[in-house]
Short mmCIF file of C-alpha atoms and ligand atoms in Angstrom, two decimals:
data_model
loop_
_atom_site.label_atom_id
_atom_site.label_comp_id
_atom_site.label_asym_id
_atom_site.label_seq_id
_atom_site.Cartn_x
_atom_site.Cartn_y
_atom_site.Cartn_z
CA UNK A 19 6.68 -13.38 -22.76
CA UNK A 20 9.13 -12.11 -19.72
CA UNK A 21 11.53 -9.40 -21.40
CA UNK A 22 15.16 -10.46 -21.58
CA UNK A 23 17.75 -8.60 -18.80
CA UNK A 24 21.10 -9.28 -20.07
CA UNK A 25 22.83 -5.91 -19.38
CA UNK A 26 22.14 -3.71 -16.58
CA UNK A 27 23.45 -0.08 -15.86
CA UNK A 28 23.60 0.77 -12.28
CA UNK A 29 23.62 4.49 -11.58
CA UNK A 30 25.01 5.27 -7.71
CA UNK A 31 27.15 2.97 -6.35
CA UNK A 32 26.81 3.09 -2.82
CA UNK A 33 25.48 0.88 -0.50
CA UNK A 34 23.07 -0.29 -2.38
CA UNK A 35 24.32 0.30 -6.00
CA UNK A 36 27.46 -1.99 -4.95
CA UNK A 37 25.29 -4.63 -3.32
CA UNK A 38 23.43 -5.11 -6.22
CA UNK A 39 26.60 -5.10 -8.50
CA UNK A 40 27.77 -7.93 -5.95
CA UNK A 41 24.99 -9.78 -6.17
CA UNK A 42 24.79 -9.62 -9.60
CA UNK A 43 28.49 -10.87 -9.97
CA UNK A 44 28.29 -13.54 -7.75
CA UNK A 45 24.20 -15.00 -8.78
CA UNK A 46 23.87 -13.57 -12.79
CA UNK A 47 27.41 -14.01 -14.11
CA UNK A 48 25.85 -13.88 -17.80
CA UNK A 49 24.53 -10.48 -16.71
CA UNK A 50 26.98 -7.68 -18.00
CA UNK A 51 26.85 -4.04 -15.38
CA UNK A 52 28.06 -1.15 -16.03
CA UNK A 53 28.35 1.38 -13.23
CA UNK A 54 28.42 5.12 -12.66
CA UNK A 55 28.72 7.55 -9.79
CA UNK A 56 28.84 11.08 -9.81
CA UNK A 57 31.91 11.11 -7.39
CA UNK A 58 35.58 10.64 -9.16
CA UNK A 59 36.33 9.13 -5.60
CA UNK A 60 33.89 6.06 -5.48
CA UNK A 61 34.09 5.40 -9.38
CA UNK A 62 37.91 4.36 -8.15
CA UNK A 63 36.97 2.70 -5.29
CA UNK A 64 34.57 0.94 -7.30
CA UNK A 65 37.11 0.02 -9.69
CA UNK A 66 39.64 -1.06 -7.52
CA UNK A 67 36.70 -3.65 -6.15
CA UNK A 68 36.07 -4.67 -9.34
CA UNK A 69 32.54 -4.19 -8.65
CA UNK A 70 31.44 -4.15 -12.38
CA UNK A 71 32.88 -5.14 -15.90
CA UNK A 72 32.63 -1.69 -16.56
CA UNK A 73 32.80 1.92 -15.02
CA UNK A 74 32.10 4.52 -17.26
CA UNK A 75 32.89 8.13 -16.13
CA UNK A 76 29.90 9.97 -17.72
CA UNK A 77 26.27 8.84 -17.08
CA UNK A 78 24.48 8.13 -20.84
CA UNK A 79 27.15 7.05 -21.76
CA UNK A 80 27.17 4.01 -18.58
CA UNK A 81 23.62 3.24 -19.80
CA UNK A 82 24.10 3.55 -23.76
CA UNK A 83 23.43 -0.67 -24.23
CA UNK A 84 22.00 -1.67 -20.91
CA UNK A 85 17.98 -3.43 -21.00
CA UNK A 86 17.67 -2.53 -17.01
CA UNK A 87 18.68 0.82 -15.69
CA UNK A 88 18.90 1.03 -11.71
CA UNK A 89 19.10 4.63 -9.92
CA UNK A 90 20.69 3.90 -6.83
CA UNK A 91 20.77 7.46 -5.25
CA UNK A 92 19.89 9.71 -2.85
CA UNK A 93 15.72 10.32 -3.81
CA UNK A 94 16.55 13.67 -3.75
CA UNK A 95 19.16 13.52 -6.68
CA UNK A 96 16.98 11.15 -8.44
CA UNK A 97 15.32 13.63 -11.00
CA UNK A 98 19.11 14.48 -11.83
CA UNK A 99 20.15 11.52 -12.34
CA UNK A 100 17.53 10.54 -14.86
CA UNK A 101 17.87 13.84 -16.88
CA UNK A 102 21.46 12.76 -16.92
CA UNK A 103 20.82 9.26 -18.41
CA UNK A 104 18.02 10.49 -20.68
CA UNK A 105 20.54 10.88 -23.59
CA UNK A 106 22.11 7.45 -23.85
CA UNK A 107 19.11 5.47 -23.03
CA UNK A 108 17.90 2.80 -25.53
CA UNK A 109 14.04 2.86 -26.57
CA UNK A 110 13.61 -0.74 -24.95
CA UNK A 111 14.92 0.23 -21.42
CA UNK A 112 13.83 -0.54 -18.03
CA UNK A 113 14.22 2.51 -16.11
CA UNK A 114 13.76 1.46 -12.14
CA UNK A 115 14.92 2.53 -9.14
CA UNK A 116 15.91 1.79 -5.08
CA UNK A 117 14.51 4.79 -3.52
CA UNK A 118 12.96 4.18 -0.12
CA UNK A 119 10.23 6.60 -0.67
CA UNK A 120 8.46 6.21 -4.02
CA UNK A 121 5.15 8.65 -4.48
CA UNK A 122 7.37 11.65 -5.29
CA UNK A 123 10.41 9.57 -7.09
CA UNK A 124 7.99 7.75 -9.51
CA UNK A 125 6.85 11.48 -10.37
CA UNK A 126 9.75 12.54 -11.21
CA UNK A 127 11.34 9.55 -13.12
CA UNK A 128 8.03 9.89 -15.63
CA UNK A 129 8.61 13.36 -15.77
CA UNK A 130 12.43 13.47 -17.10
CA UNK A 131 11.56 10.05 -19.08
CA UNK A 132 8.38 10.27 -20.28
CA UNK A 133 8.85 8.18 -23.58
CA UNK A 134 10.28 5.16 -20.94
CA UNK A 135 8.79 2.07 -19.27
CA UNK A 136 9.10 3.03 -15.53
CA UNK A 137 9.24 0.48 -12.84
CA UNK A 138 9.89 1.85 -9.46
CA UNK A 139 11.72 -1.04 -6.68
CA UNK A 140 12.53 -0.42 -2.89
CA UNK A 141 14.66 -3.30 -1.39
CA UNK A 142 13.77 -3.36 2.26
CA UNK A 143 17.20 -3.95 3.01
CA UNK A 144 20.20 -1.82 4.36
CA UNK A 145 22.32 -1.30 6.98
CA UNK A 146 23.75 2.00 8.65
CA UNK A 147 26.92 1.98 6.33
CA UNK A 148 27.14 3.90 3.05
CA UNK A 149 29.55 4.03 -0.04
CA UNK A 150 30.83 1.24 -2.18
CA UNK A 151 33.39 -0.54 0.08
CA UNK A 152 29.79 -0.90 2.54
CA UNK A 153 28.00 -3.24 0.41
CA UNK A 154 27.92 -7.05 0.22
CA UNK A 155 26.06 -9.78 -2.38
CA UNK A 156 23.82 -11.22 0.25
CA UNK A 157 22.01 -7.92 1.36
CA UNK A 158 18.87 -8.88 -0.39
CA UNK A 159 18.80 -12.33 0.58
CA UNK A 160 15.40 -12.60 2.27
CA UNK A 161 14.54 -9.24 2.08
CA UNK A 162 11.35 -8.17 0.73
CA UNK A 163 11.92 -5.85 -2.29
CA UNK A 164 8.60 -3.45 -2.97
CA UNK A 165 7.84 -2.62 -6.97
CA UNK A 166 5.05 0.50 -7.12
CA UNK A 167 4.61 0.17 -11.15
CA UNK A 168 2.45 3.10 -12.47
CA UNK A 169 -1.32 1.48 -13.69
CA UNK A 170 -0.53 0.95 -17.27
CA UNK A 171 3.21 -0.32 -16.46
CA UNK A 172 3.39 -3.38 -19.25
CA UNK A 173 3.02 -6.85 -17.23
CA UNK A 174 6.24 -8.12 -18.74
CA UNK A 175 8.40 -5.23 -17.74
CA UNK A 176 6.91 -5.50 -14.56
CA UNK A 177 8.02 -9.45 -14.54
CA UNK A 178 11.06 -9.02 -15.71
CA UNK A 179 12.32 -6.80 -12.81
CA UNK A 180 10.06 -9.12 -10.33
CA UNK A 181 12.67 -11.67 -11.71
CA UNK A 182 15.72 -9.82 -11.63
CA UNK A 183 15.34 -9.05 -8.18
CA UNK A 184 14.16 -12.56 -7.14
CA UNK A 185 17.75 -13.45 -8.44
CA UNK A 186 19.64 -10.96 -6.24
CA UNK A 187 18.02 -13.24 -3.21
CA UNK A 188 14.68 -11.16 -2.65
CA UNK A 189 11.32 -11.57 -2.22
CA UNK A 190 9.21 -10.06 -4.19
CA UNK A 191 5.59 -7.39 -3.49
CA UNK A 192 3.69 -5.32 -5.96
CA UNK A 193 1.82 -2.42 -4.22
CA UNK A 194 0.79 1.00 -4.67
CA UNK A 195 3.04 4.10 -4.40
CA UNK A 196 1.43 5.95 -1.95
CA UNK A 197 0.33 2.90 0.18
CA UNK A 198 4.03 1.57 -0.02
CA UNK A 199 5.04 4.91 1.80
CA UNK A 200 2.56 4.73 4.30
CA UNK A 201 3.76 1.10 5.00
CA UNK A 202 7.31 2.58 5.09
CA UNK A 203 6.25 5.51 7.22
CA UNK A 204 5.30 3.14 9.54
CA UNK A 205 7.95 0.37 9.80
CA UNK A 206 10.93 2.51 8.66
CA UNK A 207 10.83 6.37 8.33
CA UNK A 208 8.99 7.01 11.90
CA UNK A 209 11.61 4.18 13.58
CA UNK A 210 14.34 6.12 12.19
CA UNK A 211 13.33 9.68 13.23
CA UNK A 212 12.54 8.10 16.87
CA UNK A 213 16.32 6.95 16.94
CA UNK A 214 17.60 10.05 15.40
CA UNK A 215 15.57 12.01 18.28
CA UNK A 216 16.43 9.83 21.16
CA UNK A 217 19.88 10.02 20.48
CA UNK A 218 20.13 13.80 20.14
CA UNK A 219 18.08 14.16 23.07
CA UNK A 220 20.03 12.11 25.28
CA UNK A 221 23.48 13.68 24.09
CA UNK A 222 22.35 16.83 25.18
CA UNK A 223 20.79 16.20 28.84
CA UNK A 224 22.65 18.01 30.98
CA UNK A 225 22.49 15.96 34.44
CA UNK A 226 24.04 13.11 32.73
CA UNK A 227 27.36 13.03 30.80
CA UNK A 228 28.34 12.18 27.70
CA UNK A 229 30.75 9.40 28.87
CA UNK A 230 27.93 8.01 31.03
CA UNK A 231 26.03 7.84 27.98
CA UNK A 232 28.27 5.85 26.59
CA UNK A 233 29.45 3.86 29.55
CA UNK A 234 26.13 2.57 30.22
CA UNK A 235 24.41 2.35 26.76
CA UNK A 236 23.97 -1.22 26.52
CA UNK A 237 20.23 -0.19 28.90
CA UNK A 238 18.82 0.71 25.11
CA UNK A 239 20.50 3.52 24.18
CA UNK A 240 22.87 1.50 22.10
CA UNK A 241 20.77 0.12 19.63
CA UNK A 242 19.24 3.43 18.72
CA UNK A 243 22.04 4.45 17.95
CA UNK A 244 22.80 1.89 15.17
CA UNK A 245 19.90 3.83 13.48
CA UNK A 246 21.02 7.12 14.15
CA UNK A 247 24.15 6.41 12.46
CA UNK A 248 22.10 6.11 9.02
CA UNK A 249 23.43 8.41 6.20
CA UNK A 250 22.47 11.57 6.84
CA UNK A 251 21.43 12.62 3.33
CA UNK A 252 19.70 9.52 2.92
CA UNK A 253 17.61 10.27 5.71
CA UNK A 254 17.03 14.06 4.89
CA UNK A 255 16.04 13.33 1.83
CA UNK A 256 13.12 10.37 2.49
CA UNK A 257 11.81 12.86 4.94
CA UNK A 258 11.48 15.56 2.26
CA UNK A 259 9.74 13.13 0.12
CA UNK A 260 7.86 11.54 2.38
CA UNK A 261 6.26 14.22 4.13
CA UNK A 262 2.87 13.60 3.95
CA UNK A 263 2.69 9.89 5.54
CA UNK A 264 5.46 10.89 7.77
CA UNK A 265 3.61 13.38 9.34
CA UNK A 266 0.20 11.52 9.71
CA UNK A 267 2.30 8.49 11.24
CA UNK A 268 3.84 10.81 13.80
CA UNK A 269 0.65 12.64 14.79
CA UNK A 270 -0.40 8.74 15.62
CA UNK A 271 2.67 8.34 17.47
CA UNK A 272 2.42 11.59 19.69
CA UNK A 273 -0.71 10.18 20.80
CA UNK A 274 0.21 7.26 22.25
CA UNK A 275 3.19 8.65 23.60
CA UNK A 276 0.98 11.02 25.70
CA UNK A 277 -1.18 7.51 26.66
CA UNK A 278 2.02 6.09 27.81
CA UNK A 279 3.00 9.14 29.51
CA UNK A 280 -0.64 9.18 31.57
CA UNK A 281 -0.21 5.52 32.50
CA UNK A 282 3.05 6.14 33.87
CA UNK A 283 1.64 9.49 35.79
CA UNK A 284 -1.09 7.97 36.96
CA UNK A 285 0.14 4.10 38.26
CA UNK A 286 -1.54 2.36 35.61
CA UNK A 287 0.21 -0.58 35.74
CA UNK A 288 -2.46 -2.91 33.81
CA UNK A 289 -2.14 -0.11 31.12
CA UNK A 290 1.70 0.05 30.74
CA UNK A 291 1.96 -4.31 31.33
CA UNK A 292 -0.76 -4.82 28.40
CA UNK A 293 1.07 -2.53 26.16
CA UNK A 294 4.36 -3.89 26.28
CA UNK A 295 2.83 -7.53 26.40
CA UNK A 296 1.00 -6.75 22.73
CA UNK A 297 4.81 -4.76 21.46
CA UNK A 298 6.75 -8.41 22.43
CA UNK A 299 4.50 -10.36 20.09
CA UNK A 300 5.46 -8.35 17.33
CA UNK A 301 9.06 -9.23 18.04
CA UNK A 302 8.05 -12.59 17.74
CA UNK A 303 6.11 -12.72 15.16
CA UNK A 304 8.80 -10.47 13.37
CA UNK A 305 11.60 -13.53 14.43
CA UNK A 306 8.76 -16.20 13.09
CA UNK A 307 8.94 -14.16 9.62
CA UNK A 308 12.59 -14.48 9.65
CA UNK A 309 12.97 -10.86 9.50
CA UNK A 310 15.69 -11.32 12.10
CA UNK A 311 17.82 -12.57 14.47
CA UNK A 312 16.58 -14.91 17.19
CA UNK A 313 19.51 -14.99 19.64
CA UNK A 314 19.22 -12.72 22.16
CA UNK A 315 20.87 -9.15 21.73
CA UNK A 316 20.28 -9.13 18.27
CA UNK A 317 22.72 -11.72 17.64
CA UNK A 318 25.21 -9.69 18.86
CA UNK A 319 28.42 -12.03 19.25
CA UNK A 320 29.57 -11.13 22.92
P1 NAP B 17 25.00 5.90 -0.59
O1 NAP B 17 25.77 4.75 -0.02
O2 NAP B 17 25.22 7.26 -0.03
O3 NAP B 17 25.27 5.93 -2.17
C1 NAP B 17 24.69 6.85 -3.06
C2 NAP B 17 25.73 7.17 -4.13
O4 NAP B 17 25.08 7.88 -5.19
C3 NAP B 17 26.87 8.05 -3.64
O5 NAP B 17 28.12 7.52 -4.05
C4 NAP B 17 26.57 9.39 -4.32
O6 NAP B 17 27.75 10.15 -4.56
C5 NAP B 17 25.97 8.93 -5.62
N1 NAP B 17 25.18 9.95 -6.30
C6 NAP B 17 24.45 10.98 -5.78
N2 NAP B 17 23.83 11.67 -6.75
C7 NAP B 17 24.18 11.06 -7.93
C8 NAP B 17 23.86 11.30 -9.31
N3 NAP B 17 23.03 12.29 -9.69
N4 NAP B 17 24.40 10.50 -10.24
C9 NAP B 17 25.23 9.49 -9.91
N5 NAP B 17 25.58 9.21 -8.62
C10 NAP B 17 25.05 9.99 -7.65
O7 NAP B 17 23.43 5.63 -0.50
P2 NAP B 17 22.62 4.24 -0.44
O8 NAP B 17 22.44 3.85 0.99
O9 NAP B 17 23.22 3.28 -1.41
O10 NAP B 17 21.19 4.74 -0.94
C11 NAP B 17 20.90 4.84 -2.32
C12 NAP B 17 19.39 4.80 -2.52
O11 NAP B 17 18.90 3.58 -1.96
C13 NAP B 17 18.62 5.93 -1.84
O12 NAP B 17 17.61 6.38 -2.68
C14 NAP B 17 18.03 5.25 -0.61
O13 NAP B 17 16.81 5.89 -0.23
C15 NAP B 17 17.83 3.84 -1.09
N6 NAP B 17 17.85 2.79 -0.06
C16 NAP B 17 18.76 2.83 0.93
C17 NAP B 17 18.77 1.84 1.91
C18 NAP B 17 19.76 1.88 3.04
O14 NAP B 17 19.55 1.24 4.08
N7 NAP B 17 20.87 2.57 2.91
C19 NAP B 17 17.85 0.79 1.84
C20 NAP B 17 16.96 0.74 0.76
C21 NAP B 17 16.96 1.75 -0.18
P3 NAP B 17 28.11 11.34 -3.51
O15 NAP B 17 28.32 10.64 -2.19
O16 NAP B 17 29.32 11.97 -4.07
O17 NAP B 17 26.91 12.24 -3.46
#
């Protein structure tokens, strides 16, 4: 039998904390949240939204009832924040979590909670804001969310977060901890350290100017630059923790940069025409998914 989530403690309430406070608000009203932050600053904001029933200033205290425990921050602060919680939890709990790399954060949950049911989540879903006045109910709505349960995780913990964030709007995978970050690595670390690259680089070539850079950034340039504005200790911290796969998917990368690089030295037109005629079919087949936004431009409105 499914375990029962009727109160939830939500520990960071950023982005994605306050998106899944939202969502909970708006799609689980019978659902009671708590929330927590370390910051003074965003418990106010928090409570000025009136993002949960309840915003309790010190951390075991915010989880002291709750079934389902979230950790919403950084994965760096993540062994913290469970030695933080460890004192108010309840034996029954659901400790999970939102980190986008999960190898090293499932590690450390079991090792400040070892006496706890531990089921690790990553909602593939975000946007370049941060902080609680960034987040909105329907982020998840669509979205894939990725649970990496340890191999003797109970089945109906396991289906009882499967169903809580099915609720919030997501989809739903179960996978592996290490293969979930090479998966990431792929579609979502090495895309962001690309864009942070790129943009740096380009701010700092000297024969063209920063206004130009602007001015004309619509070529490309632009949209790199929606994922170079992604929190920076976010971002620091996924690449601490996600070294490994990071590094393997970038040696990849390098290569076929330097195969692009040779086409384009040496006129290889057929080289250069097939490539970019096998990268637009994953656009497609990305739109087909519904992963986003037909209309051209991203759907930007112009
Ligand atoms: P965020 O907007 O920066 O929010 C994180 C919040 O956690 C901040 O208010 C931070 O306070 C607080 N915090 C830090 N350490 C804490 C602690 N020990 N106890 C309580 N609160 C603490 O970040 P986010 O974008 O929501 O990201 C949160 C998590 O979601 C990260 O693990 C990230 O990898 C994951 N994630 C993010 C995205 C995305 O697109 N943003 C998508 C999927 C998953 P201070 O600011 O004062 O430090």
């Amino acid at each position: 039998m499914a375990r029962g989530v009727e109160r939830v403690a939500i520990i960071g309430l950023g982005l994605i904390g306050s998106s899944i406070a939202r969502a909970i608000t708006e799609r689980m009203p019978q659902v009671a949240v708590t929330g927590h932050d370390a910051s003074e600053e965003v418990r106010g904001v928090a409570h000025r939204l009136g993002l949960c029933d309840r915003i309790a200033d010190d951390p075991a205290a915010a989880v002291a009832d709750a079934d389902l425990v979230i950790l919403a921050v950084p994965v760096g602060g993540m062994a913290d924040a469970a030695a933080a919680i460890a004192p108010g939890l309840a034996a029954h709990a659901i400790i999970s979590d939102v980190g986008s790399s999960k190898a090293g954060v499932a590690a450390a949950l079991a090792k400040a909670l070892p006496d706890h049911v531990i089921i690790p989540a990553h909602p593939v879903a975000g946007t370049e804001n941060s902080g609680p006045a960034a987040g909105f109910a329907t982020l998840f709505d669509g979205r894939w969310c990725i649970l990496t349960p340890g191999a003797d995780a109970p089945a109906d913990a396991i289906a009882a977060v499967a169903k809580f964030w099915e609720a919030l709007g997501a989809k739903v995978d179960v996978m592996d901890a290490a293969h979930h970050d090479m998966v990431l690595a792929v579609t979502s670390h090495l895309p962001h350290l690309i864009a942070y690259t790129i943009v740096g680089t380009a701010s700092e070539l000297e024969e063209v100017t920063e206004s130009e850079v602007i001015k004309y950034s619509a070529g490309g340039f632009r949209d790199f630059t929606r994922i170079a504005a992604s929190d920076p200790v976010m971002w620091r911290d996924v690449f601490l923790a996600n070294k490994d796969a990071v590094l393997a998917t970038l040696q990849r990368f390098n290569e076929d940069l330097t195969v692009l690089q040779q086409a384009i030295r040496r006129g290889d037109a057929d080289k250069l025409e097939d490539w970019f005629t096998r990268t637009r079919a994953i656009r497609r087949s990305i739109i087909a998914e519904g992963q986003d936004d037909p209309a051209p431009d991203f759907g930007r409105k112009h």
